[in-house]
Coordinates of N, CA and C in Angstrom, one line a residue:
X5 N -42.7 -30.7 -0.7 CA -43.1 -29.3 -0.3 C -42.1 -28.4 -1.1
X6 N -42.7 -27.4 -1.8 CA -41.9 -26.4 -2.5 C -41.2 -25.4 -1.6
X7 N -40.0 -25.2 -1.9 CA -39.2 -24.2 -1.1 C -39.4 -22.8 -1.7
X8 N -39.7 -21.9 -0.8 CA -39.9 -20.5 -1.2 C -38.5 -19.9 -1.4
X9 N -38.4 -19.2 -2.5 CA -37.1 -18.6 -2.8 C -37.3 -17.1 -2.6
X10 N -36.3 -16.5 -1.9 CA -36.4 -15.0 -1.7 C -36.2 -14.3 -3.1
X11 N -36.6 -13.1 -3.2 CA -36.5 -12.4 -4.4 C -35.0 -12.2 -4.7
X12 N -34.6 -12.4 -6.0 CA -33.2 -12.2 -6.3 C -32.8 -10.7 -6.1
X13 N -31.6 -10.4 -5.8 CA -31.1 -9.1 -5.7 C -31.1 -8.5 -7.1
X14 N -31.7 -7.3 -7.3 CA -31.6 -6.5 -8.5 C -30.3 -5.8 -8.6
X15 N -29.5 -6.1 -9.5 CA -28.2 -5.4 -9.7 C -28.3 -4.5 -10.9
X16 N -28.4 -3.2 -10.8 CA -28.4 -2.3 -11.9 C -26.9 -2.1 -12.4
X17 N -26.7 -2.4 -13.7 CA -25.4 -2.3 -14.2 C -25.3 -1.0 -15.0
X18 N -24.5 -0.1 -14.5 CA -24.3 1.2 -15.2 C -22.9 1.3 -15.8
X19 N -22.8 2.1 -16.8 CA -21.5 2.2 -17.5 C -20.5 2.9 -16.7
X20 N -20.8 3.9 -16.0 CA -19.8 4.7 -15.3 C -19.4 5.9 -16.1
X21 N -19.1 7.0 -15.4 CA -18.7 8.3 -16.1 C -17.9 9.1 -15.2
X22 N -16.9 9.9 -15.8 CA -16.2 10.8 -15.0 C -17.0 12.1 -14.5
X23 N -18.2 12.2 -15.2 CA -19.0 13.3 -14.8 C -19.8 13.0 -13.6
X24 N -19.7 13.7 -12.5 CA -20.4 13.3 -11.2 C -21.9 13.3 -11.4
X25 N -22.4 14.1 -12.3 CA -23.9 14.1 -12.5 C -24.4 12.8 -12.9
X26 N -23.6 12.0 -13.6 CA -24.1 10.7 -14.1 C -24.3 9.8 -12.9
X27 N -23.4 9.7 -11.9 CA -23.6 8.9 -10.8 C -24.8 9.3 -10.0
X28 N -25.0 10.6 -9.9 CA -26.2 11.1 -9.1 C -27.5 10.7 -9.9
X29 N -27.5 10.7 -11.2 CA -28.7 10.3 -11.9 C -29.0 8.9 -11.7
X30 N -28.0 8.0 -11.7 CA -28.2 6.6 -11.5 C -28.8 6.4 -10.1
X31 N -28.2 7.0 -9.1 CA -28.8 6.9 -7.7 C -30.2 7.4 -7.6
X32 N -30.5 8.5 -8.3 CA -31.9 9.0 -8.2 C -32.9 8.0 -8.9
X33 N -32.5 7.4 -10.0 CA -33.3 6.4 -10.6 C -33.5 5.2 -9.7
X34 N -32.4 4.7 -9.1 CA -32.6 3.5 -8.2 C -33.4 3.8 -6.9
X35 N -33.4 5.1 -6.5 CA -34.3 5.4 -5.4 C -35.7 5.3 -5.8
X36 N -36.0 5.7 -7.0 CA -37.4 5.5 -7.5 C -37.7 4.0 -7.7
X37 N -36.8 3.2 -8.1 CA -37.0 1.8 -8.3 C -37.3 1.2 -6.9
X38 N -36.5 1.5 -5.9 CA -36.7 1.0 -4.6 C -38.1 1.4 -4.0
X39 N -38.5 2.6 -4.3 CA -39.9 3.0 -3.9 C -41.0 2.2 -4.5
X40 N -40.8 1.9 -5.8 CA -41.8 1.1 -6.5 C -41.8 -0.3 -6.1
X41 N -40.7 -0.9 -5.6 CA -40.6 -2.3 -5.3 C -39.8 -2.4 -3.9
X42 N -40.5 -2.0 -2.8 CA -39.8 -2.0 -1.5 C -39.3 -3.3 -1.0
X43 N -39.9 -4.4 -1.5 CA -39.4 -5.7 -1.0 C -38.2 -6.3 -1.7
X44 N -37.7 -5.6 -2.7 CA -36.6 -6.1 -3.5 C -35.3 -5.3 -3.1
X45 N -34.2 -6.1 -2.9 CA -32.9 -5.5 -2.7 C -32.4 -5.0 -4.0
X46 N -32.0 -3.7 -4.0 CA -31.5 -3.1 -5.2 C -30.0 -2.6 -5.0
X47 N -29.1 -3.0 -5.8 CA -27.7 -2.6 -5.8 C -27.3 -2.1 -7.1
X48 N -26.1 -1.5 -7.2 CA -25.6 -1.0 -8.4 C -24.1 -1.5 -8.6
X49 N -23.7 -1.7 -9.8 CA -22.4 -2.0 -10.1 C -22.0 -1.3 -11.4
X50 N -20.8 -0.7 -11.5 CA -20.4 0.0 -12.6 C -19.4 -0.8 -13.4
X51 N -19.4 -0.6 -14.8 CA -18.4 -1.3 -15.6 C -17.1 -0.6 -15.6
X52 N -17.1 0.7 -15.4 CA -15.8 1.4 -15.3 C -16.0 2.8 -14.6
X53 N -14.9 3.4 -14.2 CA -14.8 4.7 -13.6 C -15.4 4.9 -12.2
X54 N -16.7 4.6 -12.1 CA -17.4 4.8 -10.8 C -17.2 3.6 -9.9
X55 N -17.5 3.7 -8.7 CA -17.5 2.6 -7.7 C -18.9 2.5 -7.0
X56 N -19.3 1.3 -6.7 CA -18.5 0.0 -6.8 C -18.5 -0.5 -8.2
X57 N -17.4 -1.1 -8.6 CA -17.4 -1.9 -9.9 C -18.3 -3.1 -9.8
X58 N -18.8 -3.5 -10.9 CA -19.7 -4.6 -10.9 C -19.2 -5.8 -10.2
X59 N -17.9 -6.2 -10.5 CA -17.3 -7.3 -9.9 C -17.3 -7.3 -8.4
X60 N -17.1 -6.1 -7.8 CA -17.1 -5.9 -6.4 C -18.5 -6.0 -5.8
X61 N -19.5 -5.5 -6.5 CA -20.9 -5.7 -6.1 C -21.3 -7.1 -6.0
X62 N -20.9 -7.9 -7.1 CA -21.3 -9.3 -7.1 C -20.6 -10.1 -6.1
X63 N -19.3 -9.7 -5.8 CA -18.6 -10.4 -4.7 C -19.2 -10.3 -3.4
X64 N -20.0 -9.3 -3.1 CA -20.6 -9.1 -1.8 C -22.0 -9.7 -1.7
X65 N -22.5 -10.4 -2.8 CA -23.8 -11.0 -2.8 C -23.7 -12.5 -2.6
X66 N -24.9 -13.0 -2.2 CA -25.0 -14.5 -2.1 C -26.4 -14.8 -2.6
X67 N -26.5 -16.1 -3.1 CA -27.8 -16.5 -3.5 C -28.1 -16.2 -5.0
X68 N -29.2 -15.5 -5.3 CA -29.6 -15.2 -6.7 C -29.5 -13.7 -6.9
X69 N -29.1 -13.3 -8.2 CA -29.1 -11.9 -8.6 C -29.5 -11.8 -10.0
X70 N -30.3 -10.8 -10.3 CA -30.7 -10.4 -11.7 C -30.0 -9.1 -12.0
X71 N -29.1 -9.2 -13.1 CA -28.4 -8.0 -13.6 C -29.3 -7.3 -14.6
X72 N -29.5 -6.0 -14.4 CA -30.3 -5.2 -15.3 C -29.4 -4.1 -15.9
X73 N -29.0 -4.3 -17.2 CA -28.1 -3.2 -17.8 C -28.9 -1.9 -17.9
X74 N -28.3 -0.8 -17.4 CA -28.8 0.5 -17.6 C -28.3 1.0 -19.0
X75 N -28.5 0.3 -20.0 CA -28.1 0.5 -21.4 C -29.2 0.4 -22.3
X76 N -29.2 1.1 -23.4 CA -30.4 1.2 -24.3 C -30.3 0.3 -25.5
X77 N -29.2 -0.5 -25.6 CA -29.1 -1.4 -26.7 C -28.2 -2.6 -26.4
X78 N -28.3 -3.6 -27.2 CA -27.4 -4.8 -27.0 C -26.1 -4.7 -27.8
X79 N -25.3 -3.9 -27.2 CA -24.0 -3.7 -27.8 C -22.9 -4.4 -27.1
X80 N -21.7 -3.9 -27.2 CA -20.5 -4.6 -26.6 C -20.6 -4.8 -25.1
X81 N -21.1 -3.8 -24.4 CA -21.1 -4.0 -23.0 C -22.0 -5.1 -22.5
X82 N -23.2 -5.2 -23.2 CA -24.1 -6.3 -22.8 C -23.6 -7.7 -23.3
X83 N -23.0 -7.7 -24.4 CA -22.6 -9.0 -25.0 C -21.2 -9.5 -24.5
X84 N -20.3 -8.6 -24.1 CA -19.0 -9.0 -23.8 C -18.6 -8.6 -22.3
X85 N -18.8 -7.3 -22.0 CA -18.3 -6.9 -20.7 C -19.0 -7.5 -19.5
X86 N -20.3 -7.6 -19.6 CA -21.1 -8.1 -18.5 C -20.9 -9.6 -18.3
X87 N -20.9 -10.4 -19.4 CA -20.6 -11.8 -19.3 C -19.2 -12.1 -18.8
X88 N -18.2 -11.2 -19.2 CA -16.9 -11.3 -18.7 C -16.8 -11.2 -17.2
X89 N -17.5 -10.3 -16.6 CA -17.6 -10.1 -15.1 C -18.3 -11.3 -14.5
X90 N -19.3 -11.7 -15.1 CA -20.1 -12.9 -14.5 C -19.3 -14.1 -14.5
X91 N -18.3 -14.2 -15.4 CA -17.5 -15.4 -15.4 C -16.7 -15.6 -14.0
X92 N -16.5 -14.5 -13.3 CA -15.8 -14.6 -12.1 C -16.8 -14.6 -10.9
X93 N -18.1 -14.8 -11.1 CA -19.0 -14.7 -10.0 C -19.8 -16.1 -9.9
X94 N -19.0 -17.1 -10.0 CA -19.6 -18.5 -10.0 C -20.3 -18.8 -8.7
X95 N -20.1 -18.0 -7.6 CA -20.8 -18.3 -6.4 C -22.3 -17.9 -6.4
X96 N -22.7 -17.2 -7.4 CA -24.1 -16.7 -7.6 C -24.8 -17.5 -8.6
X97 N -26.2 -17.5 -8.4 CA -27.1 -18.0 -9.5 C -27.6 -16.7 -10.1
X98 N -27.3 -16.5 -11.3 CA -27.6 -15.2 -11.9 C -28.4 -15.3 -13.2
X99 N -29.1 -14.2 -13.5 CA -29.7 -14.0 -14.9 C -29.4 -12.5 -15.3
X100 N -29.2 -12.3 -16.5 CA -29.0 -11.0 -17.1 C -30.2 -10.6 -17.9
X101 N -30.8 -9.5 -17.5 CA -32.0 -9.0 -18.2 C -31.6 -8.4 -19.6
X102 N -32.6 -8.2 -20.4 CA -32.4 -7.5 -21.7 C -32.1 -6.1 -21.4
X103 N -31.4 -5.4 -22.4 CA -31.2 -4.0 -22.3 C -32.5 -3.2 -22.2
X104 N -32.4 -2.0 -21.8 CA -33.7 -1.2 -21.6 C -34.4 -0.9 -22.9
X105 N -33.7 -0.8 -24.0 CA -34.3 -0.6 -25.2 C -34.1 -1.7 -26.2
X106 N -35.0 -1.8 -27.2 CA -36.1 -0.9 -27.4 C -37.3 -1.4 -26.6
X107 N -38.2 -0.5 -26.2 CA -39.4 -0.8 -25.5 C -40.3 0.4 -25.5
X108 N -41.7 0.2 -25.5 CA -42.6 1.3 -25.5 C -42.4 2.3 -24.3
X109 N -42.0 1.7 -23.1 CA -41.7 2.6 -21.9 C -40.6 3.5 -22.2
X110 N -39.6 3.1 -22.9 CA -38.5 4.0 -23.3 C -38.9 5.1 -24.2
X111 N -39.8 4.8 -25.1 CA -40.4 5.8 -26.0 C -41.2 6.8 -25.2
X112 N -41.9 6.2 -24.2 CA -42.7 7.1 -23.3 C -41.9 8.1 -22.6
X113 N -40.7 7.6 -22.1 CA -39.9 8.5 -21.3 C -39.2 9.6 -22.3
X114 N -38.8 9.2 -23.5 CA -38.3 10.1 -24.4 C -39.3 11.2 -24.8
X115 N -40.5 10.7 -25.1 CA -41.6 11.6 -25.4 C -41.9 12.7 -24.3
X116 N -41.9 12.2 -23.1 CA -42.1 13.0 -21.9 C -41.0 14.1 -21.8
X117 N -39.8 13.7 -21.9 CA -38.7 14.7 -21.8 C -38.8 15.7 -22.9
X118 N -39.2 15.3 -24.1 CA -39.3 16.3 -25.2 C -40.4 17.3 -24.9
X119 N -41.5 16.8 -24.3 CA -42.6 17.7 -24.0 C -42.2 18.7 -22.9
X120 N -41.4 18.2 -21.9 CA -40.9 19.0 -20.9 C -40.0 20.1 -21.4
X121 N -39.3 19.8 -22.5 CA -38.4 20.8 -23.1 C -39.1 21.8 -24.0
X122 N -40.4 21.6 -24.2 CA -41.1 22.5 -25.1 C -41.3 22.1 -26.5
X123 N -41.0 20.9 -26.8 CA -41.2 20.4 -28.2 C -42.6 20.5 -28.6
X124 N -42.9 21.1 -29.8 CA -44.3 21.2 -30.3 C -44.6 20.0 -31.2
X125 N -45.8 19.5 -31.0 CA -46.2 18.3 -31.8 C -46.1 18.7 -33.3
X126 N -45.6 17.8 -34.1 CA -45.5 18.0 -35.6 C -44.1 18.3 -36.0
X127 N -43.3 18.8 -35.1 CA -41.9 19.1 -35.5 C -41.1 17.8 -35.6
X128 N -40.0 17.9 -36.4 CA -39.1 16.8 -36.6 C -38.2 16.6 -35.4
X129 N -37.7 15.4 -35.2 CA -36.9 15.1 -34.0 C -35.7 14.3 -34.5
X130 N -34.5 14.7 -33.9 CA -33.3 13.9 -34.0 C -33.2 13.1 -32.6
X131 N -33.2 11.8 -32.6 CA -33.0 11.1 -31.4 C -31.5 10.7 -31.2
X132 N -30.9 11.4 -30.3 CA -29.4 11.2 -30.1 C -29.2 10.0 -29.2
X133 N -28.3 9.2 -29.5 CA -27.9 8.0 -28.8 C -26.4 7.8 -28.8
X134 N -25.9 7.0 -27.9 CA -24.4 6.8 -27.8 C -23.8 6.3 -29.0
X135 N -24.4 5.3 -29.6 CA -23.8 4.7 -30.9 C -23.0 3.4 -30.6
X136 N -23.1 2.5 -31.6 CA -22.4 1.2 -31.4 C -22.1 0.7 -32.8
X137 N -21.1 -0.1 -33.0 CA -20.8 -0.7 -34.2 C -21.6 -2.0 -34.4
X138 N -22.2 -2.4 -33.3 CA -23.0 -3.7 -33.3 C -24.3 -3.5 -34.1
X139 N -24.6 -4.3 -35.1 CA -25.8 -4.1 -35.9 C -27.1 -4.3 -35.1
X140 N -27.0 -5.2 -34.1 CA -28.2 -5.4 -33.3 C -28.6 -4.2 -32.5
X141 N -27.5 -3.6 -32.0 CA -27.7 -2.3 -31.2 C -28.3 -1.2 -32.1
X142 N -27.7 -1.1 -33.3 CA -28.2 -0.1 -34.2 C -29.7 -0.3 -34.6
X143 N -30.0 -1.6 -34.8 CA -31.4 -1.9 -35.2 C -32.4 -1.5 -34.0
X144 N -31.9 -1.8 -32.8 CA -32.7 -1.5 -31.6 C -33.0 0.0 -31.5
X145 N -31.9 0.8 -31.8 CA -32.1 2.3 -31.7 C -33.0 2.8 -32.8
X146 N -33.0 2.2 -34.0 CA -33.9 2.6 -35.0 C -35.3 2.2 -34.7
X147 N -35.5 1.1 -34.0 CA -36.9 0.7 -33.6 C -37.4 1.7 -32.5
X148 N -36.5 2.1 -31.6 CA -36.9 3.0 -30.6 C -37.3 4.3 -31.2
X149 N -36.6 4.8 -32.2 CA -36.9 6.0 -33.0 C -38.3 5.9 -33.6
X150 N -38.6 4.7 -34.2 CA -39.9 4.5 -34.8 C -41.0 4.5 -33.8
X151 N -40.8 3.9 -32.6 CA -41.8 4.0 -31.5 C -42.0 5.4 -31.0
X152 N -40.9 6.2 -30.9 CA -41.1 7.6 -30.6 C -41.9 8.4 -31.6
X153 N -41.6 8.1 -32.9 CA -42.3 8.7 -34.0 C -43.8 8.4 -33.9
X154 N -44.2 7.2 -33.5 CA -45.6 6.8 -33.4 C -46.2 7.6 -32.2
X155 N -45.5 7.8 -31.2 CA -46.0 8.6 -30.0 C -46.2 10.1 -30.4
X156 N -45.4 10.5 -31.4 CA -45.5 11.9 -31.8 C -46.4 12.1 -33.0
X157 N -47.3 11.1 -33.2 CA -48.3 11.2 -34.3 C -47.7 11.1 -35.7
X158 N -46.6 10.4 -35.8 CA -46.0 10.1 -37.1 C -44.9 11.1 -37.5
X159 N -44.6 12.1 -36.6 CA -43.6 13.1 -37.0 C -42.2 12.3 -37.2
X160 N -41.4 12.8 -38.2 CA -40.2 12.1 -38.4 C -39.2 12.2 -37.3
X161 N -38.7 11.0 -36.9 CA -37.7 10.9 -35.9 C -36.5 10.2 -36.5
X162 N -35.4 10.9 -36.6 CA -34.1 10.3 -37.2 C -33.1 10.0 -36.1
X163 N -32.7 8.7 -35.9 CA -31.6 8.5 -34.9 C -30.3 9.0 -35.4
X164 N -29.5 9.5 -34.4 CA -28.2 10.0 -34.6 C -27.3 9.6 -33.4
X165 N -26.0 9.6 -33.6 CA -25.1 9.0 -32.7 C -23.9 9.9 -32.3
X166 N -23.5 9.7 -31.0 CA -22.4 10.5 -30.5 C -21.1 9.9 -30.9
X167 N -21.1 8.6 -31.2 CA -19.8 7.9 -31.5 C -20.1 6.6 -32.3
X168 N -19.1 6.1 -32.9 CA -19.1 4.8 -33.5 C -20.0 4.5 -34.6
X169 N -20.9 5.4 -34.9 CA -21.9 5.2 -36.0 C -22.3 6.5 -36.6
X170 N -23.0 6.4 -37.7 CA -23.5 7.6 -38.3 C -25.0 7.4 -38.6
X171 N -25.7 8.6 -38.8 CA -25.3 9.9 -38.8 C -25.0 10.5 -37.4
X172 N -24.2 11.6 -37.4 CA -24.1 12.3 -36.2 C -25.3 13.3 -36.0
X173 N -25.4 13.9 -34.9 CA -26.5 14.9 -34.7 C -26.5 16.0 -35.8
X174 N -25.3 16.6 -36.1 CA -25.3 17.7 -37.1 C -25.7 17.1 -38.5
X175 N -25.3 15.9 -38.8 CA -25.7 15.2 -40.1 C -27.2 15.0 -40.1
X176 N -27.7 14.5 -39.0 CA -29.2 14.2 -39.0 C -30.0 15.5 -39.1
X177 N -29.5 16.5 -38.4 CA -30.2 17.8 -38.6 C -30.2 18.3 -40.0
X178 N -29.0 18.2 -40.6 CA -28.9 18.7 -42.0 C -29.8 17.9 -42.9
X179 N -29.9 16.6 -42.7 CA -30.8 15.7 -43.5 C -32.3 16.1 -43.4
X180 N -32.7 16.4 -42.2 CA -34.1 16.9 -42.0 C -34.3 18.2 -42.6
X181 N -33.4 19.1 -42.5 CA -33.5 20.4 -43.1 C -33.6 20.3 -44.6
X182 N -32.8 19.4 -45.2 CA -32.8 19.2 -46.6 C -34.2 18.7 -47.1
X183 N -34.9 17.9 -46.1 CA -36.2 17.4 -46.4 C -37.3 18.4 -46.2
X184 N -36.9 19.6 -45.8 CA -37.9 20.7 -45.6 C -38.4 21.0 -44.2
X185 N -37.8 20.3 -43.2 CA -38.2 20.5 -41.9 C -37.5 21.7 -41.2
X186 N -38.2 22.6 -40.6 CA -37.6 23.8 -40.0 C -37.5 23.7 -38.5
X187 N -38.5 23.1 -37.9 CA -38.5 22.9 -36.5 C -37.9 21.5 -36.2
X188 N -36.8 21.5 -35.5 CA -36.1 20.2 -35.3 C -35.6 20.2 -33.8
X189 N -36.1 19.3 -33.1 CA -35.7 19.1 -31.7 C -34.8 17.9 -31.5
X190 N -34.1 17.8 -30.5 CA -33.2 16.7 -30.2 C -33.7 16.0 -28.9
X191 N -34.0 14.7 -29.1 CA -34.3 13.8 -27.9 C -33.1 13.2 -27.5
X192 N -32.9 13.1 -26.2 CA -31.6 12.6 -25.6 C -31.8 11.2 -25.1
X193 N -31.4 10.2 -25.8 CA -31.5 8.8 -25.4 C -30.3 8.4 -24.6
X194 N -30.1 9.2 -23.5 CA -29.0 8.9 -22.6 C -29.6 8.9 -21.2
X195 N -29.0 8.0 -20.4 CA -29.5 7.9 -19.0 C -29.2 9.2 -18.2
X196 N -28.0 9.8 -18.4 CA -27.5 10.8 -17.6 C -26.7 11.8 -18.3
X197 N -26.5 13.0 -17.8 CA -25.5 14.0 -18.4 C -24.1 13.4 -18.5
X198 N -23.4 13.8 -19.4 CA -22.0 13.4 -19.6 C -21.5 13.9 -20.9
X199 N -20.4 13.3 -21.3 CA -19.7 13.8 -22.6 C -20.6 13.6 -23.8
X200 N -21.1 12.5 -24.0 CA -22.0 12.2 -25.2 C -23.2 13.1 -25.2
X201 N -23.9 13.1 -24.0 CA -25.1 13.9 -24.0 C -24.9 15.4 -24.2
X202 N -23.8 15.9 -23.7 CA -23.4 17.3 -23.8 C -23.0 17.6 -25.3
X203 N -22.3 16.7 -25.9 CA -21.9 16.8 -27.3 C -23.1 16.9 -28.2
X204 N -24.1 16.1 -28.0 CA -25.3 16.1 -28.8 C -26.1 17.3 -28.5
X205 N -26.2 17.7 -27.3 CA -27.0 18.9 -27.0 C -26.4 20.1 -27.6
X206 N -25.1 20.2 -27.6 CA -24.5 21.4 -28.2 C -24.7 21.5 -29.7
X207 N -25.1 20.4 -30.3 CA -25.3 20.4 -31.8 C -26.8 20.6 -32.1
X208 N -27.6 20.7 -31.1 CA -29.1 20.9 -31.3 C -29.4 22.3 -31.9
X209 N -30.2 22.4 -32.9 CA -30.5 23.7 -33.5 C -31.6 24.4 -32.7
X210 N -32.3 23.8 -31.8 CA -33.3 24.4 -31.0 C -33.6 23.7 -29.7
X211 N -34.8 23.2 -29.6 CA -35.2 22.4 -28.4 C -34.4 21.2 -28.2
X212 N -33.9 21.0 -27.0 CA -33.1 19.8 -26.7 C -33.7 19.2 -25.4
X213 N -34.0 18.0 -25.4 CA -34.6 17.3 -24.2 C -33.5 16.9 -23.3
X214 N -33.8 16.9 -22.0 CA -32.8 16.4 -21.0 C -32.6 14.9 -21.1
X215 N -31.5 14.4 -20.6 CA -31.4 12.9 -20.5 C -32.5 12.4 -19.6
X216 N -32.7 11.1 -19.7 CA -33.9 10.4 -19.1 C -33.9 10.4 -17.6
X217 N -32.7 10.1 -17.0 CA -32.6 10.2 -15.6 C -33.6 9.4 -14.8
X218 N -34.1 10.0 -13.8 CA -35.1 9.2 -12.9 C -36.5 9.5 -13.4
X219 N -36.7 9.1 -14.6 CA -38.1 9.2 -15.1 C -38.9 8.0 -14.7
X220 N -40.2 8.2 -14.3 CA -41.0 7.1 -13.8 C -41.1 6.0 -14.8
X221 N -41.3 6.3 -16.1 CA -41.4 5.2 -17.1 C -40.1 4.4 -17.2
X222 N -39.0 5.0 -17.0 CA -37.7 4.3 -17.0 C -37.6 3.4 -15.8
X223 N -38.0 3.8 -14.6 CA -38.0 3.0 -13.5 C -38.9 1.8 -13.6
X224 N -40.1 2.0 -14.2 CA -41.0 0.9 -14.5 C -40.4 -0.1 -15.5
X225 N -39.7 0.4 -16.5 CA -39.0 -0.4 -17.5 C -37.9 -1.2 -16.8
X226 N -37.2 -0.7 -15.9 CA -36.1 -1.4 -15.3 C -36.7 -2.6 -14.5
X227 N -37.8 -2.3 -13.8 CA -38.5 -3.4 -13.1 C -39.1 -4.4 -14.0
X228 N -39.6 -4.0 -15.1 CA -40.1 -5.0 -16.1 C -39.0 -5.9 -16.6
X229 N -37.8 -5.4 -16.9 CA -36.7 -6.2 -17.3 C -36.3 -7.2 -16.2
X230 N -36.3 -6.6 -15.0 CA -36.0 -7.5 -13.8 C -37.0 -8.6 -13.7
X231 N -38.2 -8.3 -13.8 CA -39.3 -9.4 -13.7 C -39.1 -10.4 -14.8
X232 N -38.8 -10.0 -16.0 CA -38.6 -11.0 -17.1 C -37.5 -11.9 -16.8
X233 N -36.4 -11.3 -16.4 CA -35.2 -12.2 -16.1 C -35.4 -13.0 -14.8
X234 N -36.1 -12.5 -13.9 CA -36.4 -13.2 -12.7 C -37.2 -14.5 -13.0
X235 N -38.2 -14.4 -13.9 CA -39.0 -15.5 -14.3 C -38.1 -16.5 -15.0
X236 N -37.2 -16.1 -15.8 CA -36.3 -17.0 -16.5 C -35.4 -17.7 -15.5
X237 N -35.0 -17.0 -14.5 CA -34.1 -17.6 -13.5 C -34.9 -18.7 -12.7
X238 N -36.1 -18.4 -12.4 CA -36.9 -19.4 -11.7 C -37.1 -20.6 -12.5
X239 N -37.4 -20.5 -13.8 CA -37.5 -21.7 -14.7 C -36.3 -22.5 -14.8
X240 N -35.1 -21.8 -14.7 CA -33.8 -22.4 -14.9 C -33.2 -23.1 -13.7
X241 N -33.8 -22.9 -12.5 CA -33.3 -23.5 -11.3 C -33.1 -25.0 -11.5
X242 N -32.0 -25.6 -11.1 CA -30.9 -25.1 -10.3 C -29.7 -24.7 -11.2
X243 N -30.0 -24.3 -12.5 CA -28.9 -23.8 -13.4 C -28.2 -22.6 -12.8
X244 N -27.0 -22.4 -13.2 CA -26.2 -21.3 -12.5 C -26.4 -20.0 -13.1
X245 N -26.3 -19.9 -14.5 CA -26.4 -18.6 -15.1 C -27.2 -18.7 -16.4
X246 N -28.2 -17.7 -16.5 CA -29.0 -17.7 -17.7 C -29.0 -16.2 -18.2
X247 N -29.5 -16.1 -19.5 CA -29.6 -14.8 -20.2 C -31.0 -14.6 -20.6
X248 N -31.6 -13.6 -20.2 CA -33.0 -13.3 -20.6 C -33.0 -12.6 -21.9
X249 N -34.1 -12.8 -22.7 CA -34.2 -12.1 -24.0 C -35.0 -10.8 -23.8
X250 N -34.8 -9.9 -24.7 CA -35.5 -8.6 -24.7 C -36.9 -8.8 -25.3
X251 N -37.9 -8.2 -24.7 CA -39.2 -8.3 -25.2 C -40.1 -7.3 -24.5

């Protein structure tokens, strides 16, 4: 007789920020996730600054948990920080989902925020992201920019970064202007307001989209990643810890 397993706890892993708006944005997104999936326990753990820290969240859980990084690429936090915390959570059977990007639902959310900000179809776009030295993360950001371009009917979308990589937003704007584009908007590939999002917005020459926040497409994407990793966890039973791939 097969034993029915309860749904694993969904643990959203957020970076953390000294800006209080960031924590509010995370909580708003998770309220939407809970509304979409009322039978699933949803918790949050932060990598730094905010509370509860991820290690503390995991310490309070039992059974199975799926960690979903609220991050848009597979950079240092996904590859090093999260596994480092999991090393101290041997009492749990866990899976770590893929990062939120790249994915068509992320492009949908970016497109929607641009439209809300008044971006006119056909204009060029700089897609601002946090930035990473990890080549896999950079490739994912470029793929997200390509998907956003497709949603915009082929309009040029140039990725730019707040730190660790180039071009910066001013450099990307200059490159698009040199190519003859006059109307240039900035899409914010950030979950919440904060230092990086503000820095990029201040460099925008015109229309600038808000961070993604509690966008319905982002909530659906978070649950999609959870479901992918949950399936991986089910196949791996009774293994202790597994890592889901992005797809």
